[in-house]
Coordinates of C-alpha atoms in Angstrom, one line a residue:
X1 CA -230.3 200.4 -120.6
X2 CA -232.0 202.6 -123.1
X3 CA -229.9 201.2 -126.0
X4 CA -230.8 197.6 -124.9
X5 CA -234.5 198.5 -124.7
X6 CA -234.3 200.1 -128.2
X7 CA -232.7 197.0 -129.6
X8 CA -235.4 194.8 -128.0
X9 CA -238.2 197.0 -129.3
X10 CA -236.7 197.0 -132.8
X11 CA -236.5 193.2 -132.6
X12 CA -240.1 192.8 -131.4
X13 CA -241.2 195.1 -134.2
X14 CA -239.4 193.0 -136.8
X15 CA -241.0 189.8 -135.4
X16 CA -244.4 191.4 -135.4
X17 CA -244.0 192.6 -139.0
X18 CA -243.0 189.0 -140.0
X19 CA -245.9 187.5 -138.2
X20 CA -248.4 189.9 -139.8
X21 CA -247.0 189.3 -143.2
X22 CA -247.1 185.6 -142.7
X23 CA -250.7 185.8 -141.4
X24 CA -252.2 188.3 -143.8
X25 CA -249.7 189.0 -146.5
X26 CA -249.1 187.4 -149.8
X27 CA -247.5 184.0 -149.5
X28 CA -245.9 184.1 -153.0
X29 CA -242.3 185.1 -153.2
X30 CA -242.5 186.6 -156.6
X31 CA -240.6 189.8 -157.1
X32 CA -242.7 192.9 -156.8
X33 CA -242.5 195.4 -154.0
X34 CA -239.4 193.9 -152.6
X35 CA -238.5 194.9 -149.1
X36 CA -241.6 197.1 -148.5
X37 CA -243.3 196.3 -145.2
X38 CA -246.8 195.1 -145.2
X39 CA -247.9 197.6 -142.6
X40 CA -245.7 200.6 -143.0
X41 CA -247.5 202.6 -140.2
X42 CA -246.0 200.3 -137.6
X43 CA -242.5 201.4 -138.4
X44 CA -242.9 205.1 -137.5
X45 CA -239.2 205.6 -136.6
X46 CA -237.8 204.1 -139.8
X47 CA -236.0 206.4 -142.2
X48 CA -237.3 207.1 -145.7
X49 CA -236.7 204.2 -148.1
X50 CA -233.7 205.0 -150.3
X51 CA -234.0 204.9 -154.1
X52 CA -233.5 201.5 -155.6
X53 CA -230.3 201.2 -157.6
X54 CA -230.4 200.8 -161.3
X55 CA -230.1 197.3 -162.7
X56 CA -227.3 196.5 -165.0
X57 CA -228.0 197.6 -168.6
X58 CA -226.7 194.2 -169.8
X59 CA -229.8 192.6 -168.3
X60 CA -231.8 190.9 -171.0
X61 CA -234.8 192.9 -171.9
X62 CA -238.0 191.0 -171.4
X63 CA -240.2 191.2 -174.5
X64 CA -243.9 191.9 -173.8
X65 CA -245.7 188.6 -173.9
X66 CA -248.7 188.6 -176.1
X67 CA -251.8 187.1 -174.6
X68 CA -253.1 184.2 -176.6
X69 CA -256.8 184.2 -177.0
X70 CA -258.3 181.2 -175.3
X71 CA -260.0 179.0 -177.8
X72 CA -263.6 178.3 -177.2
X73 CA -265.3 175.0 -177.8
X74 CA -264.2 171.4 -177.3
X75 CA -260.5 170.6 -177.6
X76 CA -259.4 168.1 -180.2
X77 CA -258.6 164.6 -178.9
X78 CA -254.9 163.9 -179.2
X79 CA -253.7 161.5 -181.9
X80 CA -251.7 159.2 -179.7
X81 CA -254.8 157.5 -178.3
X82 CA -255.8 154.3 -180.0
X83 CA -258.9 154.5 -182.0
X84 CA -261.8 152.0 -182.4
X85 CA -263.9 152.8 -185.5
X86 CA -267.6 152.2 -185.3
X87 CA -269.5 152.7 -188.5
X88 CA -273.2 153.3 -188.6
X89 CA -275.2 152.8 -191.8
X90 CA -278.7 153.9 -192.7
X91 CA -281.4 151.3 -193.3
X92 CA -282.0 149.9 -196.7
X93 CA -285.4 151.7 -196.9
X94 CA -283.8 155.1 -196.4
X95 CA -281.3 154.4 -199.2
X96 CA -284.1 154.5 -201.8
X97 CA -284.8 158.0 -203.0
X98 CA -288.4 159.3 -203.5
X99 CA -287.9 159.1 -207.2
X100 CA -287.2 155.3 -206.9
X101 CA -283.4 155.5 -207.5
X102 CA -280.9 154.1 -205.0
X103 CA -278.9 156.8 -203.3
X104 CA -275.0 156.7 -203.5
X105 CA -272.5 157.3 -200.7
X106 CA -271.2 160.9 -200.8
X107 CA -269.4 161.1 -197.5
X108 CA -269.6 160.7 -193.7
X109 CA -269.8 162.6 -190.5
X110 CA -267.2 161.8 -187.7
X111 CA -267.2 162.7 -184.1
X112 CA -265.0 161.3 -181.3
X113 CA -265.4 160.7 -177.6
X114 CA -263.2 159.4 -174.8
X115 CA -263.9 155.9 -173.4
X116 CA -262.4 154.0 -170.5
X117 CA -261.9 150.2 -170.5
X118 CA -261.8 149.1 -166.9
X119 CA -258.8 147.0 -165.8
X120 CA -259.5 143.4 -165.0
X121 CA -257.6 140.6 -163.3
X122 CA -256.7 137.6 -165.3
X123 CA -254.5 134.6 -164.8
X124 CA -251.4 133.7 -166.8
X125 CA -251.0 130.0 -166.9
X126 CA -247.3 129.1 -167.6
X127 CA -247.1 125.6 -169.2
X128 CA -243.6 124.2 -169.4
X129 CA -243.3 121.2 -171.8
X130 CA -241.4 118.1 -170.7
X131 CA -239.7 115.7 -173.1
X132 CA -238.4 112.1 -172.5
X133 CA -236.9 109.4 -174.6
X134 CA -239.6 106.9 -175.9
X135 CA -237.1 104.0 -175.8
X136 CA -237.1 104.1 -172.0
X137 CA -233.3 104.4 -171.9
X138 CA -231.2 106.0 -169.1
X139 CA -231.5 109.4 -170.6
X140 CA -233.0 112.0 -168.3
X141 CA -236.1 114.0 -169.3
X142 CA -235.8 117.7 -170.1
X143 CA -238.2 120.5 -169.1
X144 CA -238.5 124.0 -170.6
X145 CA -236.9 126.6 -168.4
X146 CA -238.9 129.2 -166.5
X147 CA -239.4 132.6 -168.0
X148 CA -237.4 135.3 -166.3
X149 CA -239.4 137.3 -163.8
X150 CA -238.7 140.4 -161.7
X151 CA -239.8 138.5 -158.6
X152 CA -239.1 134.8 -159.0
X153 CA -241.8 132.4 -157.9
X154 CA -244.2 135.3 -157.1
X155 CA -247.9 134.9 -157.3
X156 CA -248.2 138.2 -159.0
X157 CA -246.9 139.0 -162.5
X158 CA -245.0 142.2 -163.3
X159 CA -248.1 144.2 -164.4
X160 CA -249.9 143.5 -161.1
X161 CA -246.8 144.3 -159.1
X162 CA -246.4 147.6 -160.9
X163 CA -250.1 148.4 -160.3
X164 CA -249.8 147.8 -156.5
X165 CA -246.6 149.8 -156.1
X166 CA -247.8 152.7 -158.3
X167 CA -251.2 153.0 -156.5
X168 CA -249.4 153.0 -153.1
X169 CA -246.5 155.3 -153.8
X170 CA -247.6 157.5 -156.7
X171 CA -251.3 157.9 -155.8
X172 CA -251.0 157.3 -152.0
X173 CA -253.7 154.6 -152.1
X174 CA -253.5 152.7 -148.8
X175 CA -253.4 148.9 -148.9
X176 CA -256.8 148.5 -147.2
X177 CA -258.4 150.5 -150.1
X178 CA -256.6 148.4 -152.6
X179 CA -257.9 145.3 -151.0
X180 CA -261.5 146.5 -151.5
X181 CA -260.8 147.4 -155.1
X182 CA -259.3 143.9 -155.8
X183 CA -262.2 142.3 -154.0
X184 CA -264.6 144.0 -156.4
X185 CA -262.7 142.3 -159.3
X186 CA -262.9 138.9 -157.7
X187 CA -259.5 138.7 -156.1
X188 CA -259.5 138.2 -152.3
X189 CA -256.1 139.2 -150.9
X190 CA -254.8 140.0 -147.5
X191 CA -252.9 143.2 -146.5
X192 CA -249.9 141.2 -145.5
X193 CA -249.7 139.7 -148.9
X194 CA -249.8 143.1 -150.6
X195 CA -247.1 144.4 -148.3
X196 CA -244.9 141.3 -149.0
X197 CA -245.4 141.9 -152.7
X198 CA -244.4 145.5 -152.4
X199 CA -241.3 144.5 -150.4
X200 CA -240.3 142.0 -153.0
X201 CA -240.5 144.8 -155.7
X202 CA -238.2 146.9 -153.5
X203 CA -235.7 144.1 -153.4
X204 CA -235.9 143.5 -157.1
X205 CA -235.3 147.2 -157.8
X206 CA -232.3 147.5 -155.5
X207 CA -229.8 147.1 -158.5
X208 CA -231.6 150.0 -160.2
X209 CA -231.2 152.1 -157.1
X210 CA -227.5 151.4 -156.9
X211 CA -227.1 152.2 -160.6
X212 CA -228.9 155.6 -160.1
X213 CA -226.9 156.4 -157.0
X214 CA -223.6 155.7 -158.8
X215 CA -224.7 157.8 -161.7
X216 CA -225.7 160.6 -159.3
X217 CA -222.4 160.6 -157.5
X218 CA -220.5 161.2 -160.8
X219 CA -222.0 164.7 -161.1
X220 CA -220.1 167.7 -159.7
X221 CA -223.2 169.4 -158.3
X222 CA -225.9 167.7 -156.2
X223 CA -229.0 169.3 -154.6
X224 CA -230.3 167.7 -151.4
X225 CA -233.3 168.2 -149.3
X226 CA -235.5 166.3 -146.8
X227 CA -239.2 166.2 -145.9
X228 CA -241.0 164.5 -143.0
X229 CA -243.3 161.5 -143.6
X230 CA -245.4 159.4 -141.3
X231 CA -244.9 155.6 -141.2
X232 CA -246.3 152.8 -139.2
X233 CA -244.4 151.4 -136.2
X234 CA -243.5 147.7 -136.8
X235 CA -243.7 146.9 -133.1
X236 CA -247.1 148.6 -132.7
X237 CA -249.2 148.8 -135.9
X238 CA -251.7 151.2 -134.1
X239 CA -249.0 153.9 -133.8
X240 CA -247.1 155.9 -136.3
X241 CA -243.7 157.5 -136.2
X242 CA -242.2 160.4 -138.1
X243 CA -239.5 159.5 -140.6
X244 CA -237.8 161.5 -143.4
X245 CA -237.5 161.1 -147.1
X246 CA -234.3 162.6 -148.6
X247 CA -234.0 163.7 -152.2
X248 CA -230.7 163.9 -153.9
X249 CA -230.9 165.2 -157.5
X250 CA -228.7 166.5 -160.3
X251 CA -229.8 167.2 -163.8
X252 CA -231.9 164.2 -165.0
X253 CA -231.1 161.9 -162.1
X254 CA -233.0 161.8 -158.8
X255 CA -232.5 159.4 -155.9
X256 CA -234.7 159.0 -152.8
X257 CA -233.7 157.6 -149.5
X258 CA -235.7 157.0 -146.3
X259 CA -234.5 157.2 -142.7
X260 CA -236.4 156.8 -139.5
X261 CA -234.9 160.0 -138.1
X262 CA -233.4 163.3 -139.3
X263 CA -229.9 162.6 -138.0
X264 CA -226.9 163.2 -140.2
X265 CA -226.3 159.5 -140.7
X266 CA -228.6 159.6 -143.8
X267 CA -226.6 162.2 -145.9
X268 CA -223.3 160.9 -144.5
X269 CA -223.9 157.4 -145.9
X270 CA -225.5 158.6 -149.2
X271 CA -222.8 161.2 -150.0
X272 CA -219.7 159.3 -148.5
X273 CA -218.2 159.0 -152.0
X274 CA -219.3 162.4 -153.4
X275 CA -216.9 165.2 -154.2
X276 CA -218.1 168.5 -155.6
X277 CA -220.6 171.2 -154.8
X278 CA -223.5 170.3 -152.5
X279 CA -226.6 172.7 -152.8
X280 CA -228.4 172.5 -149.4
X281 CA -230.0 174.7 -146.8
X282 CA -228.5 175.5 -143.4
X283 CA -229.7 172.3 -141.7
X284 CA -226.9 171.0 -139.5
X285 CA -227.4 167.4 -140.8
X286 CA -225.3 168.3 -143.8
X287 CA -222.4 169.7 -141.8
X288 CA -220.3 166.6 -141.7
X289 CA -220.5 166.2 -145.5
X290 CA -219.8 169.9 -146.2
X291 CA -216.9 169.9 -143.7
X292 CA -214.8 167.6 -146.0
X293 CA -212.1 169.2 -148.1
X294 CA -213.6 167.8 -151.4
X295 CA -217.1 169.2 -150.8
X296 CA -218.2 172.8 -151.3
X297 CA -221.4 173.9 -149.6
X298 CA -223.6 176.1 -151.8
X299 CA -226.6 178.0 -150.4
X300 CA -230.0 178.5 -151.9
X301 CA -230.7 181.8 -153.5
X302 CA -234.4 181.7 -152.6
X303 CA -233.5 181.3 -148.9
X304 CA -230.9 184.1 -149.1
X305 CA -233.4 186.4 -150.8
X306 CA -236.0 185.7 -148.2
X307 CA -233.8 187.1 -145.5
X308 CA -233.4 190.4 -147.3
X309 CA -237.1 190.5 -148.2
X310 CA -238.0 190.1 -144.5
X311 CA -236.2 193.2 -143.5
X312 CA -238.8 195.6 -142.0
X313 CA -236.6 198.7 -142.7
X314 CA -234.9 198.2 -146.1
X315 CA -231.7 200.2 -146.6
X316 CA -229.5 200.7 -149.6
X317 CA -227.8 197.3 -149.2
X318 CA -231.1 195.4 -149.0
X319 CA -232.6 197.1 -152.0
X320 CA -229.4 196.6 -154.0
X321 CA -229.3 192.9 -153.1
X322 CA -232.9 192.5 -154.1
X323 CA -232.1 194.1 -157.4
X324 CA -229.4 191.6 -158.0
X325 CA -231.8 188.8 -157.2
X326 CA -234.3 190.2 -159.8
X327 CA -231.5 190.3 -162.3
X328 CA -230.6 186.7 -161.5
X329 CA -234.2 185.6 -161.9
X330 CA -234.4 187.4 -165.3
X331 CA -231.4 185.6 -166.6
X332 CA -232.6 182.3 -165.2
X333 CA -235.9 182.8 -167.0
X334 CA -234.0 183.5 -170.2
X335 CA -232.0 180.3 -169.8
X336 CA -234.9 178.2 -168.7
X337 CA -234.9 176.2 -172.0
X338 CA -231.1 176.1 -172.3
X339 CA -230.0 174.4 -169.1
X340 CA -226.6 173.3 -170.4
X341 CA -225.7 176.9 -171.3
X342 CA -227.2 178.5 -168.2
X343 CA -223.8 179.5 -166.7
X344 CA -222.6 180.8 -170.0
X345 CA -225.6 183.0 -170.5
X346 CA -225.3 184.3 -166.9
X347 CA -221.7 185.3 -167.5
X348 CA -222.5 187.0 -170.8
X349 CA -225.3 189.1 -169.4
X350 CA -223.9 189.8 -165.9
X351 CA -220.2 189.0 -165.7
X352 CA -219.6 190.5 -162.3
X353 CA -222.9 190.3 -160.4
X354 CA -222.4 186.7 -159.3
X355 CA -219.0 187.4 -157.7
X356 CA -220.4 190.4 -155.9

């Protein structure tokens, strides 16, 4: 009975320590006082903290960074912006010197400033010429072919379609706000029309999605994660439901997928043809994919480190593990600009730490 009570008390202390650290402690997970409790007075029965083991001598020594002095004054405008030169001349009267001689040009003074040209809606009128035989024979007339468009027979051209989708997805601008903006520019459009245009863009970009997906599945390592997002219910526009956006990425390729639930159907369909290492958290939705013989499940080092850092009474194993994590981060920082040689650099500096 006393042993069970002791275990329960220790568990409650650990939960209280985590709660206090979450509520009042530093939210950043940067390495510092790893493993030290936020309120050490609460753990009165814990043993003295053992000395932290030495980190491998092969760890790359970080050179002291020299603080660059922040330049004062206005920054120079980048050269990639287009320029419009406006030249200002003095009056003819001011060009005459007091001695009666006309002054000559000796130079100029230049200053630059940013300007914004507001976007405007204009209409592209496509005129297709038709030709027929003047002799009124049986020959059929010919008409110039239509130009290729992303969305055939659409009322909106490619630039307008890109504007609608970018404002909605990149800048989270709802359709009703876009309607007000377009109305200020003289274009009266309904919300259903904008939604139909966005859906047509999604259909037009489907081949690109398939291409990116096939490219992604060729990699041997894929990282996957999901995040909740609210979306409107089709049957009842006044209510919203919770869906999930799934991210699958590797190197320079990223693919997004949307599902109405967090069930494992999403990753099962997306990764049905994948074989290699899948970097995910411990969510059970990836279990079916990781259970296959051709898929290796890899955990996240940040999640693993977090469990060691949350220990209220760090022992030798905890401190030694945190030291390995700091060593790993140091090597990752060294190889930040050399992604292709990251594993090689890790083996050169710490050949045995990853296996341990």
